[in-house]
Amino acid sequence: MGIDTKYKILFGVLIVLLFGVGIFIGFKVSKIGSKSSALEVENKVEDSVDIYRDDENTVQTLSKKYDIELVYEDKYTLCNETITKKETIYDTTLEELKQREEKTQEADGKVYKIKEESNERLVYSRNISTNCPNHFKAILEDNVIKIYRVIDEKSNELYRKIDTQDKLIREDVKAELEEGVLLNSYQELNLFIEDLES
């Protein structure tokens, strides 16, 4: 064999060896990549569940519990106001809370849509085509001031009566009350009643 042939054989063996090493390294890198992907998936699963072993050493899973802020928004379209109620529900899952609230809404006959949901916050919202409960109208009828909650343009609901027979009411206030006095908050209503009773 000539020297050229020996170099060619040596070069061919070297190429085959390098190719084999490349394939081996490729498999190792691929295996490490798939392990890290599996770890990422496992970490995401562990974020949503707690894993423990029972007496028989069987692996069990429980859904991870959170403290979730529960928000209800009632948007009143006639007065363009929103009344928001908030509370924190402790040690629950989002799914448990949603199921509980759906049952409550169904029992109350109220239909809400979910506006926002996460493991920190669940927001329900609905539009109501009336005024919010903070609108009142006071009217003087037969020496009795009747305070109505103004629901919409056509309907009112009696909220309170104030007997004025033993009270002195200024003539200008009487004239206003006969026409009807609109009060657009509980604060205005309370100030109005205090003014009458003083």
mmCIF file with all atom_site columns, C-alpha atoms in Angstrom:
data_model
loop_
_atom_site.group_PDB
_atom_site.id
_atom_site.type_symbol
_atom_site.label_atom_id
_atom_site.label_alt_id
_atom_site.label_comp_id
_atom_site.label_asym_id
_atom_site.label_entity_id
_atom_site.label_seq_id
_atom_site.pdbx_PDB_ins_code
_atom_site.Cartn_x
_atom_site.Cartn_y
_atom_site.Cartn_z
_atom_site.occupancy
_atom_site.B_iso_or_equiv
_atom_site.pdbx_formal_charge
_atom_site.auth_seq_id
_atom_site.auth_comp_id
_atom_site.auth_asym_id
_atom_site.auth_atom_id
_atom_site.pdbx_PDB_model_num
ATOM 1   C CA . MET A 1 1   ? 0.000    0.000  0.000  1.00 0.00 ? 1   MET A CA 1
ATOM 2   C CA . GLY A 1 2   ? 1.166    3.421  -0.829 1.00 0.00 ? 2   GLY A CA 1
ATOM 3   C CA . ILE A 1 3   ? 1.391    6.361  1.580  1.00 0.00 ? 3   ILE A CA 1
ATOM 4   C CA . ASP A 1 4   ? -1.454   8.104  -0.221 1.00 0.00 ? 4   ASP A CA 1
ATOM 5   C CA . THR A 1 5   ? -3.731   5.094  0.302  1.00 0.00 ? 5   THR A CA 1
ATOM 6   C CA . LYS A 1 6   ? -2.866   4.927  4.039  1.00 0.00 ? 6   LYS A CA 1
ATOM 7   C CA . TYR A 1 7   ? -3.724   8.629  4.428  1.00 0.00 ? 7   TYR A CA 1
ATOM 8   C CA . LYS A 1 8   ? -6.963   8.161  2.553  1.00 0.00 ? 8   LYS A CA 1
ATOM 9   C CA . ILE A 1 9   ? -7.952   5.226  4.805  1.00 0.00 ? 9   ILE A CA 1
ATOM 10  C CA . LEU A 1 10  ? -6.898   7.158  7.934  1.00 0.00 ? 10  LEU A CA 1
ATOM 11  C CA . PHE A 1 11  ? -8.828   10.198 6.734  1.00 0.00 ? 11  PHE A CA 1
ATOM 12  C CA . GLY A 1 12  ? -11.931  8.033  6.026  1.00 0.00 ? 12  GLY A CA 1
ATOM 13  C CA . VAL A 1 13  ? -11.755  6.438  9.509  1.00 0.00 ? 13  VAL A CA 1
ATOM 14  C CA . LEU A 1 14  ? -11.363  9.889  11.077 1.00 0.00 ? 14  LEU A CA 1
ATOM 15  C CA . ILE A 1 15  ? -14.442  11.173 9.219  1.00 0.00 ? 15  ILE A CA 1
ATOM 16  C CA . VAL A 1 16  ? -16.487  8.116  10.317 1.00 0.00 ? 16  VAL A CA 1
ATOM 17  C CA . LEU A 1 17  ? -15.325  8.645  13.951 1.00 0.00 ? 17  LEU A CA 1
ATOM 18  C CA . LEU A 1 18  ? -16.195  12.359 13.891 1.00 0.00 ? 18  LEU A CA 1
ATOM 19  C CA . PHE A 1 19  ? -19.570  11.557 12.357 1.00 0.00 ? 19  PHE A CA 1
ATOM 20  C CA . GLY A 1 20  ? -20.246  8.987  15.121 1.00 0.00 ? 20  GLY A CA 1
ATOM 21  C CA . VAL A 1 21  ? -19.192  11.471 17.836 1.00 0.00 ? 21  VAL A CA 1
ATOM 22  C CA . GLY A 1 22  ? -21.500  14.113 16.269 1.00 0.00 ? 22  GLY A CA 1
ATOM 23  C CA . ILE A 1 23  ? -24.455  11.718 16.320 1.00 0.00 ? 23  ILE A CA 1
ATOM 24  C CA . PHE A 1 24  ? -23.689  10.785 19.958 1.00 0.00 ? 24  PHE A CA 1
ATOM 25  C CA . ILE A 1 25  ? -23.498  14.456 21.000 1.00 0.00 ? 25  ILE A CA 1
ATOM 26  C CA . GLY A 1 26  ? -26.711  15.193 19.083 1.00 0.00 ? 26  GLY A CA 1
ATOM 27  C CA . PHE A 1 27  ? -28.587  12.468 20.983 1.00 0.00 ? 27  PHE A CA 1
ATOM 28  C CA . LYS A 1 28  ? -27.259  13.749 24.313 1.00 0.00 ? 28  LYS A CA 1
ATOM 29  C CA . VAL A 1 29  ? -28.256  17.358 23.554 1.00 0.00 ? 29  VAL A CA 1
ATOM 30  C CA . SER A 1 30  ? -31.673  16.188 22.370 1.00 0.00 ? 30  SER A CA 1
ATOM 31  C CA . LYS A 1 31  ? -32.134  14.137 25.534 1.00 0.00 ? 31  LYS A CA 1
ATOM 32  C CA . ILE A 1 32  ? -31.135  17.106 27.742 1.00 0.00 ? 32  ILE A CA 1
ATOM 33  C CA . GLY A 1 33  ? -33.524  19.376 25.785 1.00 0.00 ? 33  GLY A CA 1
ATOM 34  C CA . SER A 1 34  ? -36.418  16.957 26.202 1.00 0.00 ? 34  SER A CA 1
ATOM 35  C CA . LYS A 1 35  ? -35.608  16.597 29.921 1.00 0.00 ? 35  LYS A CA 1
ATOM 36  C CA . SER A 1 36  ? -35.661  20.386 30.376 1.00 0.00 ? 36  SER A CA 1
ATOM 37  C CA . SER A 1 37  ? -38.968  20.575 28.452 1.00 0.00 ? 37  SER A CA 1
ATOM 38  C CA . ALA A 1 38  ? -40.347  17.833 30.678 1.00 0.00 ? 38  ALA A CA 1
ATOM 39  C CA . LEU A 1 39  ? -39.085  19.750 33.723 1.00 0.00 ? 39  LEU A CA 1
ATOM 40  C CA . GLU A 1 40  ? -40.824  22.923 32.521 1.00 0.00 ? 40  GLU A CA 1
ATOM 41  C CA . VAL A 1 41  ? -44.086  21.015 32.057 1.00 0.00 ? 41  VAL A CA 1
ATOM 42  C CA . GLU A 1 42  ? -43.651  19.377 35.470 1.00 0.00 ? 42  GLU A CA 1
ATOM 43  C CA . ASN A 1 43  ? -43.015  22.774 37.089 1.00 0.00 ? 43  ASN A CA 1
ATOM 44  C CA . LYS A 1 44  ? -46.157  24.187 35.457 1.00 0.00 ? 44  LYS A CA 1
ATOM 45  C CA . VAL A 1 45  ? -48.160  21.212 36.722 1.00 0.00 ? 45  VAL A CA 1
ATOM 46  C CA . GLU A 1 46  ? -46.680  21.652 40.208 1.00 0.00 ? 46  GLU A CA 1
ATOM 47  C CA . ASP A 1 47  ? -47.814  25.297 40.140 1.00 0.00 ? 47  ASP A CA 1
ATOM 48  C CA . SER A 1 48  ? -51.409  24.131 39.810 1.00 0.00 ? 48  SER A CA 1
ATOM 49  C CA . VAL A 1 49  ? -51.312  20.980 41.973 1.00 0.00 ? 49  VAL A CA 1
ATOM 50  C CA . ASP A 1 50  ? -49.732  19.802 45.192 1.00 0.00 ? 50  ASP A CA 1
ATOM 51  C CA . ILE A 1 51  ? -48.280  16.303 45.034 1.00 0.00 ? 51  ILE A CA 1
ATOM 52  C CA . TYR A 1 52  ? -48.143  14.114 48.146 1.00 0.00 ? 52  TYR A CA 1
ATOM 53  C CA . ARG A 1 53  ? -47.899  10.444 49.128 1.00 0.00 ? 53  ARG A CA 1
ATOM 54  C CA . ASP A 1 54  ? -50.613  8.749  51.179 1.00 0.00 ? 54  ASP A CA 1
ATOM 55  C CA . ASP A 1 55  ? -50.202  5.915  53.734 1.00 0.00 ? 55  ASP A CA 1
ATOM 56  C CA . GLU A 1 56  ? -49.828  3.338  50.987 1.00 0.00 ? 56  GLU A CA 1
ATOM 57  C CA . ASN A 1 57  ? -47.108  5.498  49.378 1.00 0.00 ? 57  ASN A CA 1
ATOM 58  C CA . THR A 1 58  ? -49.327  6.142  46.372 1.00 0.00 ? 58  THR A CA 1
ATOM 59  C CA . VAL A 1 59  ? -48.771  9.474  44.676 1.00 0.00 ? 59  VAL A CA 1
ATOM 60  C CA . GLN A 1 60  ? -51.898  11.658 45.043 1.00 0.00 ? 60  GLN A CA 1
ATOM 61  C CA . THR A 1 61  ? -52.575  15.120 43.678 1.00 0.00 ? 61  THR A CA 1
ATOM 62  C CA . LEU A 1 62  ? -54.646  17.976 45.064 1.00 0.00 ? 62  LEU A CA 1
ATOM 63  C CA . SER A 1 63  ? -55.477  21.204 43.275 1.00 0.00 ? 63  SER A CA 1
ATOM 64  C CA . LYS A 1 64  ? -53.438  24.090 44.606 1.00 0.00 ? 64  LYS A CA 1
ATOM 65  C CA . LYS A 1 65  ? -55.512  26.564 46.644 1.00 0.00 ? 65  LYS A CA 1
ATOM 66  C CA . TYR A 1 66  ? -55.412  30.345 46.320 1.00 0.00 ? 66  TYR A CA 1
ATOM 67  C CA . ASP A 1 67  ? -56.852  33.459 47.953 1.00 0.00 ? 67  ASP A CA 1
ATOM 68  C CA . ILE A 1 68  ? -58.944  34.898 45.113 1.00 0.00 ? 68  ILE A CA 1
ATOM 69  C CA . GLU A 1 69  ? -60.470  38.377 44.997 1.00 0.00 ? 69  GLU A CA 1
ATOM 70  C CA . LEU A 1 70  ? -64.111  38.034 43.913 1.00 0.00 ? 70  LEU A CA 1
ATOM 71  C CA . VAL A 1 71  ? -65.562  41.129 42.216 1.00 0.00 ? 71  VAL A CA 1
ATOM 72  C CA . TYR A 1 72  ? -69.132  41.841 41.087 1.00 0.00 ? 72  TYR A CA 1
ATOM 73  C CA . GLU A 1 73  ? -69.773  44.867 38.853 1.00 0.00 ? 73  GLU A CA 1
ATOM 74  C CA . ASP A 1 74  ? -73.337  46.114 38.266 1.00 0.00 ? 74  ASP A CA 1
ATOM 75  C CA . LYS A 1 75  ? -73.371  48.714 35.478 1.00 0.00 ? 75  LYS A CA 1
ATOM 76  C CA . TYR A 1 76  ? -76.569  50.781 35.479 1.00 0.00 ? 76  TYR A CA 1
ATOM 77  C CA . THR A 1 77  ? -77.219  52.107 31.988 1.00 0.00 ? 77  THR A CA 1
ATOM 78  C CA . LEU A 1 78  ? -79.737  54.874 32.834 1.00 0.00 ? 78  LEU A CA 1
ATOM 79  C CA . CYS A 1 79  ? -77.529  56.757 35.285 1.00 0.00 ? 79  CYS A CA 1
ATOM 80  C CA . ASN A 1 80  ? -74.241  55.455 33.839 1.00 0.00 ? 80  ASN A CA 1
ATOM 81  C CA . GLU A 1 81  ? -72.939  54.415 37.260 1.00 0.00 ? 81  GLU A CA 1
ATOM 82  C CA . THR A 1 82  ? -71.243  51.202 38.365 1.00 0.00 ? 82  THR A CA 1
ATOM 83  C CA . ILE A 1 83  ? -71.600  49.616 41.770 1.00 0.00 ? 83  ILE A CA 1
ATOM 84  C CA . THR A 1 84  ? -68.765  47.248 42.622 1.00 0.00 ? 84  THR A CA 1
ATOM 85  C CA . LYS A 1 85  ? -68.731  44.674 45.412 1.00 0.00 ? 85  LYS A CA 1
ATOM 86  C CA . LYS A 1 86  ? -65.455  42.979 46.363 1.00 0.00 ? 86  LYS A CA 1
ATOM 87  C CA . GLU A 1 87  ? -64.471  40.240 48.762 1.00 0.00 ? 87  GLU A CA 1
ATOM 88  C CA . THR A 1 88  ? -61.592  37.808 49.089 1.00 0.00 ? 88  THR A CA 1
ATOM 89  C CA . ILE A 1 89  ? -62.348  34.104 49.039 1.00 0.00 ? 89  ILE A CA 1
ATOM 90  C CA . TYR A 1 90  ? -59.613  32.228 50.890 1.00 0.00 ? 90  TYR A CA 1
ATOM 91  C CA . ASP A 1 91  ? -58.113  28.812 50.181 1.00 0.00 ? 91  ASP A CA 1
ATOM 92  C CA . THR A 1 92  ? -59.987  27.885 47.004 1.00 0.00 ? 92  THR A CA 1
ATOM 93  C CA . THR A 1 93  ? -59.365  27.069 43.371 1.00 0.00 ? 93  THR A CA 1
ATOM 94  C CA . LEU A 1 94  ? -60.624  29.133 40.452 1.00 0.00 ? 94  LEU A CA 1
ATOM 95  C CA . GLU A 1 95  ? -62.829  26.265 39.255 1.00 0.00 ? 95  GLU A CA 1
ATOM 96  C CA . GLU A 1 96  ? -64.381  25.706 42.701 1.00 0.00 ? 96  GLU A CA 1
ATOM 97  C CA . LEU A 1 97  ? -65.133  29.417 43.016 1.00 0.00 ? 97  LEU A CA 1
ATOM 98  C CA . LYS A 1 98  ? -66.648  29.639 39.528 1.00 0.00 ? 98  LYS A CA 1
ATOM 99  C CA . GLN A 1 99  ? -68.895  26.633 40.200 1.00 0.00 ? 99  GLN A CA 1
ATOM 100 C CA . ARG A 1 100 ? -70.038  28.076 43.544 1.00 0.00 ? 100 ARG A CA 1
ATOM 101 C CA . GLU A 1 101 ? -70.792  31.494 42.048 1.00 0.00 ? 101 GLU A CA 1
ATOM 102 C CA . GLU A 1 102 ? -72.693  30.015 39.087 1.00 0.00 ? 102 GLU A CA 1
ATOM 103 C CA . LYS A 1 103 ? -74.975  28.194 41.549 1.00 0.00 ? 103 LYS A CA 1
ATOM 104 C CA . THR A 1 104 ? -75.470  31.371 43.599 1.00 0.00 ? 104 THR A CA 1
ATOM 105 C CA . GLN A 1 105 ? -76.271  33.433 40.489 1.00 0.00 ? 105 GLN A CA 1
ATOM 106 C CA . GLU A 1 106 ? -78.713  30.799 39.267 1.00 0.00 ? 106 GLU A CA 1
ATOM 107 C CA . ALA A 1 107 ? -80.466  30.699 42.677 1.00 0.00 ? 107 ALA A CA 1
ATOM 108 C CA . ASP A 1 108 ? -80.682  34.524 42.752 1.00 0.00 ? 108 ASP A CA 1
ATOM 109 C CA . GLY A 1 109 ? -81.872  34.719 39.139 1.00 0.00 ? 109 GLY A CA 1
ATOM 110 C CA . LYS A 1 110 ? -78.970  36.997 38.161 1.00 0.00 ? 110 LYS A CA 1
ATOM 111 C CA . VAL A 1 111 ? -76.972  36.588 34.961 1.00 0.00 ? 111 VAL A CA 1
ATOM 112 C CA . TYR A 1 112 ? -73.356  37.761 34.979 1.00 0.00 ? 112 TYR A CA 1
ATOM 113 C CA . LYS A 1 113 ? -70.558  37.349 32.471 1.00 0.00 ? 113 LYS A CA 1
ATOM 114 C CA . ILE A 1 114 ? -66.970  36.705 33.440 1.00 0.00 ? 114 ILE A CA 1
ATOM 115 C CA . LYS A 1 115 ? -64.939  39.807 32.624 1.00 0.00 ? 115 LYS A CA 1
ATOM 116 C CA . GLU A 1 116 ? -61.600  38.634 34.055 1.00 0.00 ? 116 GLU A CA 1
ATOM 117 C CA . GLU A 1 117 ? -60.351  35.403 35.602 1.00 0.00 ? 117 GLU A CA 1
ATOM 118 C CA . SER A 1 118 ? -57.068  34.253 37.114 1.00 0.00 ? 118 SER A CA 1
ATOM 119 C CA . ASN A 1 119 ? -55.813  32.548 40.267 1.00 0.00 ? 119 ASN A CA 1
ATOM 120 C CA . GLU A 1 120 ? -55.694  36.015 41.876 1.00 0.00 ? 120 GLU A CA 1
ATOM 121 C CA . ARG A 1 121 ? -58.964  37.615 40.684 1.00 0.00 ? 121 ARG A CA 1
ATOM 122 C CA . LEU A 1 122 ? -62.402  36.665 39.344 1.00 0.00 ? 122 LEU A CA 1
ATOM 123 C CA . VAL A 1 123 ? -64.532  39.523 37.998 1.00 0.00 ? 123 VAL A CA 1
ATOM 124 C CA . TYR A 1 124 ? -68.213  39.172 37.067 1.00 0.00 ? 124 TYR A CA 1
ATOM 125 C CA . SER A 1 125 ? -70.053  41.957 35.256 1.00 0.00 ? 125 SER A CA 1
ATOM 126 C CA . ARG A 1 126 ? -73.585  42.720 34.053 1.00 0.00 ? 126 ARG A CA 1
ATOM 127 C CA . ASN A 1 127 ? -75.522  45.644 32.574 1.00 0.00 ? 127 ASN A CA 1
ATOM 128 C CA . ILE A 1 128 ? -78.796  46.678 34.213 1.00 0.00 ? 128 ILE A CA 1
ATOM 129 C CA . SER A 1 129 ? -81.137  48.950 32.259 1.00 0.00 ? 129 SER A CA 1
ATOM 130 C CA . THR A 1 130 ? -82.316  51.013 35.259 1.00 0.00 ? 130 THR A CA 1
ATOM 131 C CA . ASN A 1 131 ? -80.913  53.648 37.594 1.00 0.00 ? 131 ASN A CA 1
ATOM 132 C CA . CYS A 1 132 ? -78.656  52.458 40.378 1.00 0.00 ? 132 CYS A CA 1
ATOM 133 C CA . PRO A 1 133 ? -80.227  52.283 43.864 1.00 0.00 ? 133 PRO A CA 1
ATOM 134 C CA . ASN A 1 134 ? -78.700  55.674 44.789 1.00 0.00 ? 134 ASN A CA 1
ATOM 135 C CA . HIS A 1 135 ? -81.369  57.845 43.116 1.00 0.00 ? 135 HIS A CA 1
ATOM 136 C CA . PHE A 1 136 ? -84.313  59.178 45.104 1.00 0.00 ? 136 PHE A CA 1
ATOM 137 C CA . LYS A 1 137 ? -87.245  61.543 44.725 1.00 0.00 ? 137 LYS A CA 1
ATOM 138 C CA . ALA A 1 138 ? -88.933  63.236 47.701 1.00 0.00 ? 138 ALA A CA 1
ATOM 139 C CA . ILE A 1 139 ? -92.547  64.405 47.300 1.00 0.00 ? 139 ILE A CA 1
ATOM 140 C CA . LEU A 1 140 ? -94.872  66.090 49.813 1.00 0.00 ? 140 LEU A CA 1
ATOM 141 C CA . GLU A 1 141 ? -98.367  64.547 49.813 1.00 0.00 ? 141 GLU A CA 1
ATOM 142 C CA . ASP A 1 142 ? -100.967 65.228 52.572 1.00 0.00 ? 142 ASP A CA 1
ATOM 143 C CA . ASN A 1 143 ? -98.368  66.431 55.101 1.00 0.00 ? 143 ASN A CA 1
ATOM 144 C CA . VAL A 1 144 ? -96.271  63.310 54.518 1.00 0.00 ? 144 VAL A CA 1
ATOM 145 C CA . ILE A 1 145 ? -92.955  63.385 52.694 1.00 0.00 ? 145 ILE A CA 1
ATOM 146 C CA . LYS A 1 146 ? -92.679  60.218 50.632 1.00 0.00 ? 146 LYS A CA 1
ATOM 147 C CA . ILE A 1 147 ? -89.228  59.261 49.491 1.00 0.00 ? 147 ILE A CA 1
ATOM 148 C CA . TYR A 1 148 ? -89.132  57.001 46.454 1.00 0.00 ? 148 TYR A CA 1
ATOM 149 C CA . ARG A 1 149 ? -86.242  55.131 44.941 1.00 0.00 ? 149 ARG A CA 1
ATOM 150 C CA . VAL A 1 150 ? -86.175  56.124 41.249 1.00 0.00 ? 150 VAL A CA 1
ATOM 151 C CA . ILE A 1 151 ? -85.873  52.927 39.217 1.00 0.00 ? 151 ILE A CA 1
ATOM 152 C CA . ASP A 1 152 ? -86.432  54.437 35.758 1.00 0.00 ? 152 ASP A CA 1
ATOM 153 C CA . GLU A 1 153 ? -88.521  57.158 34.088 1.00 0.00 ? 153 GLU A CA 1
ATOM 154 C CA . LYS A 1 154 ? -91.779  55.267 34.635 1.00 0.00 ? 154 LYS A CA 1
ATOM 155 C CA . SER A 1 155 ? -91.370  53.444 37.935 1.00 0.00 ? 155 SER A CA 1
ATOM 156 C CA . ASN A 1 156 ? -90.493  54.309 41.522 1.00 0.00 ? 156 ASN A CA 1
ATOM 157 C CA . GLU A 1 157 ? -90.378  52.264 44.710 1.00 0.00 ? 157 GLU A CA 1
ATOM 158 C CA . LEU A 1 158 ? -91.427  53.680 48.095 1.00 0.00 ? 158 LEU A CA 1
ATOM 159 C CA . TYR A 1 159 ? -88.345  53.883 50.310 1.00 0.00 ? 159 TYR A CA 1
ATOM 160 C CA . ARG A 1 160 ? -89.452  55.891 53.359 1.00 0.00 ? 160 ARG A CA 1
ATOM 161 C CA . LYS A 1 161 ? -92.188  58.150 54.762 1.00 0.00 ? 161 LYS A CA 1
ATOM 162 C CA . ILE A 1 162 ? -91.652  61.186 57.001 1.00 0.00 ? 162 ILE A CA 1
ATOM 163 C CA . ASP A 1 163 ? -94.688  62.674 58.794 1.00 0.00 ? 163 ASP A CA 1
ATOM 164 C CA . THR A 1 164 ? -94.439  66.482 58.768 1.00 0.00 ? 164 THR A CA 1
ATOM 165 C CA . GLN A 1 165 ? -97.544  67.469 60.747 1.00 0.00 ? 165 GLN A CA 1
ATOM 166 C CA . ASP A 1 166 ? -95.573  68.610 63.798 1.00 0.00 ? 166 ASP A CA 1
ATOM 167 C CA . LYS A 1 167 ? -92.642  70.004 61.760 1.00 0.00 ? 167 LYS A CA 1
ATOM 168 C CA . LEU A 1 168 ? -92.300  73.481 60.398 1.00 0.00 ? 168 LEU A CA 1
ATOM 169 C CA . ILE A 1 169 ? -91.260  73.379 56.756 1.00 0.00 ? 169 ILE A CA 1
ATOM 170 C CA . ARG A 1 170 ? -90.240  76.558 54.973 1.00 0.00 ? 170 ARG A CA 1
ATOM 171 C CA . GLU A 1 171 ? -92.599  77.633 52.188 1.00 0.00 ? 171 GLU A CA 1
ATOM 172 C CA . ASP A 1 172 ? -89.883  77.492 49.512 1.00 0.00 ? 172 ASP A CA 1
ATOM 173 C CA . VAL A 1 173 ? -88.984  73.910 50.572 1.00 0.00 ? 173 VAL A CA 1
ATOM 174 C CA . LYS A 1 174 ? -92.695  72.980 50.576 1.00 0.00 ? 174 LYS A CA 1
ATOM 175 C CA . ALA A 1 175 ? -93.043  74.296 47.036 1.00 0.00 ? 175 ALA A CA 1
ATOM 176 C CA . GLU A 1 176 ? -90.014  72.257 45.912 1.00 0.00 ? 176 GLU A CA 1
ATOM 177 C CA . LEU A 1 177 ? -91.340  69.130 47.622 1.00 0.00 ? 177 LEU A CA 1
ATOM 178 C CA . GLU A 1 178 ? -94.734  69.460 45.944 1.00 0.00 ? 178 GLU A CA 1
ATOM 179 C CA . GLU A 1 179 ? -92.910  69.422 42.583 1.00 0.00 ? 179 GLU A CA 1
ATOM 180 C CA . GLY A 1 180 ? -90.546  66.664 43.730 1.00 0.00 ? 180 GLY A CA 1
ATOM 181 C CA . VAL A 1 181 ? -86.923  66.924 44.855 1.00 0.00 ? 181 VAL A CA 1
ATOM 182 C CA . LEU A 1 182 ? -84.379  64.651 43.158 1.00 0.00 ? 182 LEU A CA 1
ATOM 183 C CA . LEU A 1 183 ? -81.577  63.310 45.344 1.00 0.00 ? 183 LEU A CA 1
ATOM 184 C CA . ASN A 1 184 ? -78.764  61.502 43.536 1.00 0.00 ? 184 ASN A CA 1
ATOM 185 C CA . SER A 1 185 ? -76.942  59.751 46.375 1.00 0.00 ? 185 SER A CA 1
ATOM 186 C CA . TYR A 1 186 ? -77.444  58.447 49.891 1.00 0.00 ? 186 TYR A CA 1
ATOM 187 C CA . GLN A 1 187 ? -75.361  61.372 51.093 1.00 0.00 ? 187 GLN A CA 1
ATOM 188 C CA . GLU A 1 188 ? -77.742  63.890 49.476 1.00 0.00 ? 188 GLU A CA 1
ATOM 189 C CA . LEU A 1 189 ? -80.707  61.979 50.901 1.00 0.00 ? 189 LEU A CA 1
ATOM 190 C CA . ASN A 1 190 ? -79.262  61.955 54.427 1.00 0.00 ? 190 ASN A CA 1
ATOM 191 C CA . LEU A 1 191 ? -78.441  65.685 54.271 1.00 0.00 ? 191 LEU A CA 1
ATOM 192 C CA . PHE A 1 192 ? -81.980  66.388 53.035 1.00 0.00 ? 192 PHE A CA 1
ATOM 193 C CA . ILE A 1 193 ? -83.538  64.365 55.901 1.00 0.00 ? 193 ILE A CA 1
ATOM 194 C CA . GLU A 1 194 ? -81.238  65.996 58.491 1.00 0.00 ? 194 GLU A CA 1
ATOM 195 C CA . ASP A 1 195 ? -82.220  69.424 57.161 1.00 0.00 ? 195 ASP A CA 1
ATOM 196 C CA . LEU A 1 196 ? -85.925  68.540 57.477 1.00 0.00 ? 196 LEU A CA 1
ATOM 197 C CA . GLU A 1 197 ? -85.563  67.142 60.979 1.00 0.00 ? 197 GLU A CA 1
ATOM 198 C CA . SER A 1 198 ? -83.481  70.052 62.335 1.00 0.00 ? 198 SER A CA 1
#
